[in-house]
Coordinates of C-alpha atoms (C1' of nucleotides) in Angstrom, one line a residue:
Chain A
X254 CA 142.7 108.1 126.1
X255 CA 142.4 105.4 128.8
X256 CA 140.7 107.1 131.6
X257 CA 141.1 104.6 134.6
X258 CA 142.6 100.9 133.1
X259 CA 143.5 99.9 129.7
X260 CA 140.4 98.1 127.6
X261 CA 140.5 95.5 125.4
X262 CA 137.8 94.3 123.5
X263 CA 137.9 91.4 120.6
X264 CA 136.2 92.8 117.9
X265 CA 133.6 90.7 115.8
X266 CA 133.7 89.7 112.5
X267 CA 131.9 92.7 110.8
X268 CA 129.2 91.7 108.3
X269 CA 127.8 94.6 105.7
X270 CA 124.4 92.9 105.5
X271 CA 124.0 94.1 108.8
X272 CA 123.7 97.9 110.3
X273 CA 126.8 99.4 112.2
X274 CA 125.0 100.5 115.5
X275 CA 124.1 96.2 115.5
X276 CA 127.0 95.5 115.0
X277 CA 129.0 97.6 117.7
X278 CA 126.2 96.8 120.0
X279 CA 127.7 92.9 119.6
X280 CA 130.4 94.1 120.4
X281 CA 130.4 95.7 123.2
X282 CA 127.5 93.5 124.3
X283 CA 130.0 90.5 123.8
X284 CA 132.6 92.7 126.1
X285 CA 130.2 92.7 128.7
X286 CA 129.4 89.1 128.7
X287 CA 133.3 88.2 128.2
X288 CA 133.9 90.7 131.2
X289 CA 136.3 92.9 129.2
X290 CA 134.8 96.0 130.3
X291 CA 135.9 96.2 134.5
X292 CA 132.9 96.7 137.1
X293 CA 133.1 100.3 137.7
X294 CA 134.6 101.1 134.8
X295 CA 133.1 104.6 132.9
X296 CA 132.4 104.1 129.3
X297 CA 132.4 106.8 127.3
X298 CA 131.3 107.5 124.1
X299 CA 134.6 108.9 122.1
X300 CA 137.0 106.4 123.2
X301 CA 134.6 103.2 122.3
X302 CA 133.8 105.3 118.6
X303 CA 137.6 105.6 119.0
X304 CA 138.4 101.4 119.6
X305 CA 136.2 100.2 117.5
X306 CA 136.5 102.9 114.0
X307 CA 132.9 104.4 114.3
X308 CA 131.7 107.1 114.7
X309 CA 129.9 108.7 118.2
X310 CA 126.6 108.2 116.5
X311 CA 126.5 104.2 116.0
X312 CA 127.6 103.9 119.6
X313 CA 125.5 105.9 121.5
X314 CA 122.5 104.0 120.6
X315 CA 124.0 100.6 121.2
X316 CA 124.6 102.1 125.0
X317 CA 121.5 102.9 125.4
X318 CA 119.9 100.2 124.4
X319 CA 122.4 97.7 126.3
X320 CA 121.9 100.5 129.2
X321 CA 118.0 100.1 129.0
X322 CA 118.3 95.7 129.2
X323 CA 121.1 96.1 132.1
X324 CA 124.1 95.3 130.8
X325 CA 125.2 98.4 131.3
X326 CA 124.0 101.5 134.0
X327 CA 123.5 105.1 133.2
X328 CA 124.7 107.3 136.7
X329 CA 123.3 110.3 137.0
X330 CA 126.1 111.8 135.5
X331 CA 124.7 110.5 132.3
X332 CA 127.7 108.6 132.9
X333 CA 127.5 104.9 131.9
X334 CA 129.2 102.5 133.1
X335 CA 129.5 98.6 133.7
X336 CA 127.6 98.3 137.2
X337 CA 129.2 97.1 139.9
X338 CA 128.6 93.7 142.3
X339 CA 127.6 93.8 146.3
X340 CA 126.9 90.3 147.9
X341 CA 123.0 91.0 148.0
X342 CA 122.6 92.2 144.0
X343 CA 123.8 89.1 143.3
X344 CA 121.8 86.7 145.4
X345 CA 118.9 88.6 143.5
X346 CA 119.9 87.8 140.4
X347 CA 120.6 84.1 141.0
X348 CA 116.9 84.2 142.6
X349 CA 115.9 85.9 139.5
X350 CA 117.7 83.2 137.1
X351 CA 116.2 80.2 138.8
X352 CA 112.8 82.0 139.0
X353 CA 112.1 83.2 135.8
X354 CA 114.2 80.0 133.8
X355 CA 112.2 77.0 135.3
X356 CA 109.0 78.7 135.0
X357 CA 110.5 79.5 131.0
X358 CA 111.9 75.4 131.4
X359 CA 108.2 74.2 132.2
X360 CA 106.5 76.6 129.5
X361 CA 109.3 74.7 127.4
X362 CA 108.8 70.8 127.6
X363 CA 105.4 70.5 125.7
X364 CA 107.5 71.5 122.4
X365 CA 110.8 70.2 123.0
X366 CA 111.0 67.9 119.9
X367 CA 113.7 64.8 119.5
X368 CA 115.5 67.3 117.4
X369 CA 116.1 69.4 119.2
X370 CA 116.9 67.0 122.3
X371 CA 119.8 65.9 120.3
X372 CA 120.5 69.3 119.3
X373 CA 121.2 69.3 124.1
X374 CA 122.9 66.4 124.2
X375 CA 125.0 67.7 121.0
X376 CA 126.4 70.8 123.2
X377 CA 126.3 68.8 126.0
X378 CA 129.5 66.4 125.1
X379 CA 130.8 69.6 123.9
X380 CA 130.4 71.6 127.3
X381 CA 131.2 68.2 128.5
X382 CA 135.0 68.8 126.5
X383 CA 135.8 71.9 127.1
X384 CA 135.7 71.1 131.3
X385 CA 138.7 68.2 130.4
X386 CA 140.6 71.1 128.4
X387 CA 139.8 73.8 131.4
X388 CA 138.0 76.2 128.6
X389 CA 135.9 78.0 131.0
X390 CA 134.6 80.6 128.8
X391 CA 133.4 78.4 126.4
X392 CA 132.0 75.6 128.9
X393 CA 129.7 79.3 130.1
X394 CA 129.0 80.2 127.1
X395 CA 127.8 76.7 125.3
X396 CA 126.2 76.1 128.9
X397 CA 124.3 79.0 128.0
X398 CA 123.2 77.8 124.9
X399 CA 122.1 74.8 126.2
X400 CA 119.3 76.4 128.6
X401 CA 118.5 78.9 125.2
X402 CA 117.9 76.0 123.0
X403 CA 114.9 74.6 126.3
X404 CA 113.2 77.9 126.7
X405 CA 113.5 78.8 123.1
X406 CA 111.2 76.0 122.3
X407 CA 108.9 77.4 123.3
X408 CA 107.9 79.5 119.8
X409 CA 105.7 81.7 121.8
X410 CA 108.0 82.3 124.6
X411 CA 108.2 85.7 126.0
X412 CA 111.0 85.2 129.0
X413 CA 114.4 84.7 126.7
X414 CA 115.1 88.7 126.7
X415 CA 114.1 88.5 130.5
X416 CA 116.7 86.1 131.1
X417 CA 119.5 87.2 128.6
X418 CA 119.4 90.6 131.2
X419 CA 119.7 88.6 134.2
X420 CA 122.3 86.8 132.2
X421 CA 124.2 89.8 130.6
X422 CA 124.3 91.8 134.5
X423 CA 125.3 88.2 136.3
X424 CA 128.3 87.3 133.9
X425 CA 130.9 90.3 134.6
X426 CA 131.3 89.3 137.6
X427 CA 131.0 84.6 137.3
X428 CA 134.1 85.8 134.7
X429 CA 135.7 86.9 137.5
X430 CA 135.0 84.6 140.0
X431 CA 135.2 80.9 137.5
X432 CA 139.1 83.1 137.5
X433 CA 139.3 82.2 141.1
X434 CA 137.8 78.6 140.5
X435 CA 137.4 76.8 137.5
X436 CA 137.6 73.0 139.7
X437 CA 134.5 72.4 141.4
X438 CA 132.6 68.5 141.2
X439 CA 129.6 69.4 139.4
X440 CA 126.8 66.9 139.2
X441 CA 125.2 66.6 135.7
X442 CA 122.6 68.8 135.8
X443 CA 122.4 68.7 131.9
X444 CA 121.6 64.3 131.9
X445 CA 118.8 64.9 135.0
X446 CA 117.5 68.0 132.8
X447 CA 117.1 65.7 129.6
X448 CA 116.2 63.1 131.3
X449 CA 113.1 64.1 132.4
X450 CA 112.3 65.9 129.0
X451 CA 112.9 62.5 127.8
X452 CA 109.3 61.1 130.8
X453 CA 108.3 64.8 130.1
X454 CA 108.5 65.2 133.7
X455 CA 108.1 68.6 133.8
X456 CA 108.6 69.2 138.0
X457 CA 112.1 67.0 137.4
X458 CA 113.2 69.7 134.2
X459 CA 112.3 72.5 136.7
X460 CA 114.4 70.7 139.7
X461 CA 117.3 70.3 137.2
X462 CA 117.6 73.6 135.7
X463 CA 117.5 75.4 139.2
X464 CA 119.8 72.9 140.3
X465 CA 122.0 73.2 137.2
X466 CA 122.0 77.1 138.3
X467 CA 122.4 77.1 141.7
X468 CA 125.3 74.5 140.8
X469 CA 127.0 76.9 138.8
X470 CA 126.3 79.3 141.6
X471 CA 127.9 77.1 143.9
X472 CA 131.3 79.8 145.4
X473 CA 128.7 82.3 146.9
X474 CA 127.5 79.0 149.3
X475 CA 129.9 80.8 151.6
X476 CA 128.8 84.4 152.2
X477 CA 132.4 84.9 153.2
X478 CA 134.2 83.5 150.0
X479 CA 131.4 85.5 147.9
X480 CA 132.7 88.5 149.5
X481 CA 136.3 87.9 149.0
X482 CA 135.7 88.0 145.3
X483 CA 133.3 90.9 145.9
X484 CA 137.1 92.8 146.5
X485 CA 138.7 91.3 144.3
Chain B
X178 CA 101.6 112.8 107.8
X179 CA 99.0 110.3 109.5
X180 CA 100.4 106.7 107.4
X181 CA 97.2 104.4 108.8
X182 CA 95.6 106.3 111.7
X183 CA 95.9 109.6 113.3
X184 CA 97.0 109.2 116.4
X185 CA 96.6 111.8 119.9
X186 CA 98.9 111.0 123.0
X187 CA 98.5 113.7 125.5
X188 CA 102.4 115.8 126.1
X189 CA 103.8 115.2 130.2
X190 CA 104.8 118.6 131.8
X191 CA 108.1 118.7 130.5
X192 CA 110.9 119.6 132.6
X193 CA 114.1 121.3 132.2
X194 CA 115.9 119.4 134.9
X195 CA 115.8 116.5 132.3
X196 CA 117.0 115.3 129.2
X197 CA 114.6 115.6 126.5
X198 CA 115.1 112.3 125.1
X199 CA 114.3 111.4 128.3
X200 CA 111.0 113.1 128.4
X201 CA 110.6 111.6 124.8
X202 CA 111.0 109.1 126.4
X203 CA 108.8 108.7 129.3
X204 CA 106.3 110.8 126.5
X205 CA 106.3 108.0 124.3
X206 CA 106.3 104.7 127.1
X207 CA 103.9 106.3 128.6
X208 CA 101.5 105.9 125.1
X209 CA 102.2 103.1 124.8
X210 CA 101.1 102.1 128.5
X211 CA 97.8 104.0 127.8
X212 CA 97.4 101.8 124.3
X213 CA 97.8 105.7 122.4
X214 CA 99.3 103.7 119.8
X215 CA 97.2 101.2 118.2
X216 CA 98.9 98.0 117.9
X217 CA 100.6 97.4 114.1
X218 CA 100.8 100.7 113.2
X219 CA 104.0 102.3 111.9
X220 CA 106.1 104.9 114.5
X221 CA 108.1 106.8 112.3
X222 CA 111.5 108.6 113.7
X223 CA 110.5 112.3 112.1
X224 CA 106.6 111.4 112.7
X225 CA 106.8 111.2 116.2
X226 CA 109.9 114.2 116.0
X227 CA 107.0 116.5 114.4
X228 CA 104.5 115.2 116.9
X229 CA 106.7 116.2 120.2
X230 CA 108.2 119.4 118.4
X231 CA 111.6 117.3 118.7
X232 CA 114.3 117.1 116.3
X233 CA 114.6 113.5 115.5
X234 CA 118.2 112.5 117.9
X235 CA 116.1 112.5 121.0
X236 CA 112.9 110.0 119.3
X237 CA 115.5 106.9 117.8
X238 CA 117.3 106.9 121.6
X239 CA 114.2 106.6 122.3
X240 CA 112.4 104.0 120.0
X241 CA 115.9 102.1 120.6
X242 CA 115.4 102.4 124.4
X243 CA 112.0 100.8 124.2
X244 CA 112.4 98.2 122.0
X245 CA 115.1 97.6 123.9
X246 CA 112.6 96.6 126.6
X247 CA 110.0 95.2 124.5
X248 CA 107.6 98.0 124.4
X249 CA 108.3 98.8 120.6
X250 CA 109.6 96.0 118.1
X251 CA 111.8 96.7 115.8
X252 CA 111.1 94.6 111.9
X253 CA 113.3 93.6 109.8
X254 CA 112.6 96.3 107.7
X255 CA 113.9 98.5 110.4
X256 CA 110.5 99.4 110.9
X257 CA 109.2 100.0 114.7
X258 CA 106.3 99.5 115.5
X259 CA 103.5 98.5 118.3
X260 CA 103.8 94.9 118.7
X261 CA 101.0 92.4 118.0
X262 CA 99.0 90.4 120.3
X263 CA 98.1 86.4 120.1
X264 CA 96.4 84.2 122.2
X265 CA 99.7 82.8 123.4
X266 CA 101.7 85.3 123.5
X267 CA 98.9 86.6 126.1
X268 CA 99.5 83.8 127.5
X269 CA 102.0 83.5 128.7
X270 CA 102.8 87.0 129.1
X271 CA 100.6 86.3 132.2
X272 CA 102.4 83.4 133.1
X273 CA 105.3 84.9 133.1
X274 CA 104.0 87.8 134.9
X275 CA 102.4 85.6 137.5
X276 CA 106.3 83.5 137.5
X277 CA 108.1 86.9 138.0
X278 CA 106.1 89.1 139.7
X279 CA 104.9 86.2 142.2
X280 CA 108.8 85.5 143.4
X281 CA 109.7 89.5 143.7
X282 CA 106.7 89.9 146.0
X283 CA 108.3 86.9 148.4
X284 CA 111.8 87.9 148.5
X285 CA 110.2 91.8 149.1
X286 CA 108.3 90.8 152.1
X287 CA 111.0 90.3 154.8
X288 CA 111.3 94.6 153.9
X289 CA 107.5 95.5 154.0
X290 CA 107.6 97.4 157.1
X291 CA 104.6 99.3 159.3
X292 CA 104.9 102.5 156.5
X293 CA 104.8 101.0 153.5
X294 CA 101.7 98.7 154.7
X295 CA 99.7 102.1 154.9
X296 CA 100.9 103.3 151.4
X297 CA 99.3 100.3 150.0
X298 CA 95.8 100.6 152.1
X299 CA 96.6 104.4 151.0
X300 CA 96.4 102.9 147.0
X301 CA 94.1 100.0 147.9
X302 CA 91.8 103.4 148.4
X303 CA 92.1 105.3 145.5
X304 CA 92.1 101.7 144.0
X305 CA 88.6 101.3 145.4
X306 CA 88.0 104.7 144.8
X307 CA 88.3 104.4 141.0
X308 CA 86.3 101.4 140.6
X309 CA 83.2 103.4 142.3
X310 CA 82.9 105.5 139.4
X311 CA 84.2 103.0 136.5
X312 CA 88.1 105.5 135.6
X313 CA 89.6 102.2 134.3
X314 CA 92.7 104.0 133.5
X315 CA 93.3 105.2 137.3
X316 CA 92.5 101.3 138.1
X317 CA 94.9 100.3 136.2
X318 CA 97.8 102.6 136.5
X319 CA 96.9 102.9 140.3
X320 CA 97.3 98.6 140.4
X321 CA 100.1 99.1 138.7
X322 CA 102.0 101.2 141.7
X323 CA 100.3 99.0 144.1
X324 CA 102.6 95.7 143.0
X325 CA 105.2 98.0 142.7
X326 CA 105.2 99.4 146.0
X327 CA 105.4 96.0 147.0
X328 CA 108.4 95.2 144.6
X329 CA 110.6 97.6 144.9
X330 CA 110.6 97.1 149.3
X331 CA 112.9 94.8 148.1
X332 CA 116.2 97.6 147.9
X333 CA 118.3 94.7 146.5
X334 CA 115.5 93.8 144.1
X335 CA 116.6 93.5 140.3
X336 CA 113.2 92.0 138.4
X337 CA 111.1 95.9 139.1
X338 CA 112.8 96.4 135.6
X339 CA 112.4 93.0 134.0
X340 CA 109.1 93.1 135.6
X341 CA 107.9 96.7 133.9
X342 CA 109.2 95.4 130.6
X343 CA 106.2 92.5 130.5
X344 CA 103.9 95.4 131.5
X345 CA 105.0 97.1 129.1
X346 CA 104.0 94.4 126.5
X347 CA 101.2 93.8 127.8
X348 CA 99.4 97.0 128.0
X349 CA 98.2 98.0 124.9
X350 CA 96.3 94.6 124.4
X351 CA 94.5 95.2 128.2
X352 CA 93.6 98.5 127.3
X353 CA 92.2 97.5 125.0
X354 CA 90.7 94.2 126.5
X355 CA 89.3 97.2 128.6
X356 CA 87.6 98.4 127.0
X357 CA 85.2 95.7 125.8
X358 CA 84.9 94.8 129.6
X359 CA 85.4 97.1 132.8
X360 CA 82.6 95.1 134.7
X361 CA 83.2 91.5 136.2
X362 CA 83.4 91.1 139.7
X363 CA 86.9 90.3 141.5
X364 CA 87.4 89.0 144.8
X365 CA 89.4 91.9 147.1
X366 CA 93.1 89.7 146.7
X367 CA 94.8 93.6 147.7
X368 CA 93.1 92.4 151.4
X369 CA 94.5 88.8 151.2
X370 CA 98.1 90.4 150.1
X371 CA 98.1 92.8 153.0
X372 CA 96.6 90.1 155.1
X373 CA 99.4 88.0 153.9
X374 CA 102.3 90.9 154.7
X375 CA 100.5 91.4 158.2
X376 CA 101.0 87.4 158.7
X377 CA 104.3 87.8 157.5
X378 CA 102.9 84.3 155.6
X379 CA 104.9 84.3 151.9
X380 CA 103.1 81.8 150.3
X381 CA 100.1 83.5 151.6
X382 CA 101.7 86.6 149.7
X383 CA 102.3 85.0 146.6
X384 CA 99.1 83.3 145.9
X385 CA 97.8 86.4 146.3
X386 CA 99.7 88.0 144.5
X387 CA 99.5 85.6 141.4
X388 CA 95.1 85.0 142.1
X389 CA 95.8 89.0 141.5
X390 CA 97.2 88.6 138.8
X391 CA 94.9 86.5 137.3
X392 CA 91.7 88.3 137.6
X393 CA 92.9 91.1 136.5
X394 CA 93.1 89.5 133.3
X395 CA 90.4 86.5 134.1
X396 CA 89.1 88.1 130.9
X397 CA 91.2 85.1 129.4
X398 CA 89.9 82.6 130.4
X399 CA 87.3 81.5 127.9
X400 CA 89.7 81.0 124.8
X401 CA 87.0 82.1 122.2
X402 CA 86.4 85.9 124.0
X403 CA 90.0 86.2 124.3
X404 CA 90.5 86.0 120.4
X405 CA 87.2 87.9 119.7
X406 CA 88.9 90.5 121.1
X407 CA 92.1 90.6 119.9
X408 CA 90.3 90.4 116.5
X409 CA 88.9 93.6 117.5
Chain C
dT140 C1' 90.0 96.2 85.0
dG141 C1' 94.1 93.5 87.8
dG142 C1' 98.6 93.3 87.3
dT143 C1' 103.2 95.0 87.1
dC144 C1' 106.7 98.1 86.8
dA145 C1' 109.5 102.9 86.8
dT146 C1' 109.5 106.5 89.5
dT147 C1' 109.1 109.5 93.1
dA148 C1' 108.4 110.2 97.8
dA149 C1' 109.5 108.8 102.7
dT150 C1' 112.4 106.5 106.3
dG151 C1' 116.2 104.3 108.6
dT152 C1' 120.5 105.1 109.6
dG153 C1' 125.4 107.7 109.9
dA154 C1' 128.6 111.7 109.8
dT155 C1' 129.9 115.7 111.3
dC156 C1' 129.0 120.0 114.8
dA157 C1' 127.8 123.0 117.9
dC158 C1' 126.7 123.9 123.2
dA159 C1' 126.3 123.3 127.8
dA160 C1' 127.5 120.4 131.7
dT161 C1' 130.3 117.8 134.3
dT162 C1' 135.1 116.2 134.9
dC163 C1' 140.6 116.7 135.3
dA164 C1' 144.2 119.6 137.1
dA165 C1' 147.0 123.0 138.1
dA166 C1' 147.7 126.4 140.4
dG167 C1' 146.5 129.3 144.7
dG168 C1' 145.7 130.1 149.2
dC169 C1' 145.2 129.2 154.7
Chain D
dG69 C1' 151.1 119.8 153.7
dC70 C1' 145.7 119.6 152.5
dC71 C1' 142.0 121.8 150.9
dT72 C1' 139.7 124.8 147.7
dT73 C1' 139.2 127.7 143.3
dT74 C1' 140.3 128.6 139.0
dG75 C1' 141.3 127.0 134.1
dA76 C1' 140.9 123.8 130.5
dA77 C1' 139.8 119.3 128.7
dT78 C1' 136.7 115.9 127.6
dT79 C1' 131.3 114.7 127.7
dG80 C1' 126.8 114.7 127.3
dT81 C1' 123.2 116.4 124.4
dG82 C1' 121.1 117.7 120.4
dA83 C1' 120.5 119.7 115.5
dT84 C1' 121.3 119.2 110.9
dC85 C1' 123.0 117.1 107.3
dA86 C1' 124.3 113.7 103.5
dC87 C1' 123.3 108.6 101.5
dA88 C1' 121.8 104.1 101.0
dT89 C1' 117.4 101.9 101.2
dT90 C1' 112.7 100.8 101.4
dA91 C1' 108.1 101.9 100.7
dA92 C1' 104.2 104.2 97.9
dT93 C1' 101.9 105.9 94.4
dG94 C1' 101.4 106.6 90.0
dA95 C1' 102.1 104.8 85.2
dC96 C1' 101.3 101.4 81.5
dC97 C1' 100.4 97.1 79.5
dA98 C1' 97.5 92.4 79.2

DNA sequence: TGGTCATTAATGTGATCACAATTCAAAGGC
DNA sequence: GCCTTTGAATTGTGATCACATTAATGACCA
């Protein structure tokens, strides 16, 4: 059954109010986010259907949607797999994140009210707590929530789906990389961002967001280190 | 059969080497691009299947993929329709285009060689010819090819799918708008872009691309004009 | 005549099946 | 021993069907 490597994905709680396709989609999406599907590993419809105990139909639709979002890749052979990362692709994804997210932050700034800022502080504390206990997974997850909270303040925002697509493409590799170096000092860019919001300073906010992204991918600073992680 | 308004979509040439799902996808995608599916119009699986003379299955997959790309919208009722445009959303889409595409152009500049530049000149001439004959559809289509030619010069580029998503979301409305004002003087930003490429000037290229996008959506300069088009 | 409700039609979802293409593995030949 | 080839098994694709949900139509009543 296990074609190459055995896979273990965490099953989400099944809600009857939601369609099976949506459940399969969010389950597989989370599996990609958590790096539970190794890059290059072939993801077949029937295998996933058996694993999730559903018919192949919802899996087909979920895979197509994930492929459209860049989380998965449909090869010419019509096979689906988690995309492999390259050093250049990684760099491009990070630069795209910076361009898109700093823009999204600037567009959202006028809409961030005190309540949302308070929510951001709460998340920031959760991140600090998770960092203290070395819970890298929670750090990554809540950090995403922190960023999302900024961008979605803009009620007319259209970039969140694009940003999520970039996150999906980066996640499988970030997961691997985080396991190799979860200990690195990080200037608290979140406080810089929240200060900029308090001052309603768009330039400072965009710089803080950009710096936060760059810090989070800092292991890419030395190409040889990145190359080493890619071969792992 | 026609639930609200009758629809007429241009059928693409069917290639046996390609799957039915892919053919349905590109056909529906082109229909969205050409504004043949009115915003707000419900797009049902069975209707499309009958229209394209295929089984509902490929239509289901194509619709889900288009929805993931933002070309279509799945409502809570699980119904699919072309998203409606609002003035704020339009503005956000244009600003996102500028942020993403100017970034993509800057990242692609080092990879644009003489051959590609020559292709750009050819496309630019085609655009001028189409503008002379008032063929707005060809202008829009070749203009997209022109932009695509810039961004895809970067072999490691990851932003093209995101940009295409923005194009898909803007297209239905641009189509309507172009019909109302296809006559407006436009400074030739394409030459500015090609000059910047010749000089290998990334800042000038990004500015030219941004200006070209802004010019192409210039009817949004006055909010009342935009509002008028939206109500049409 | 306008609004409410019940009936009917239509739609999305999910399952199962058939078929062609692809992949994999074992057997054969150099 | 290594490569090619041939067989079977697996896979993606597409079609058809059943069912629950939703939208639409008509009748009924105030």
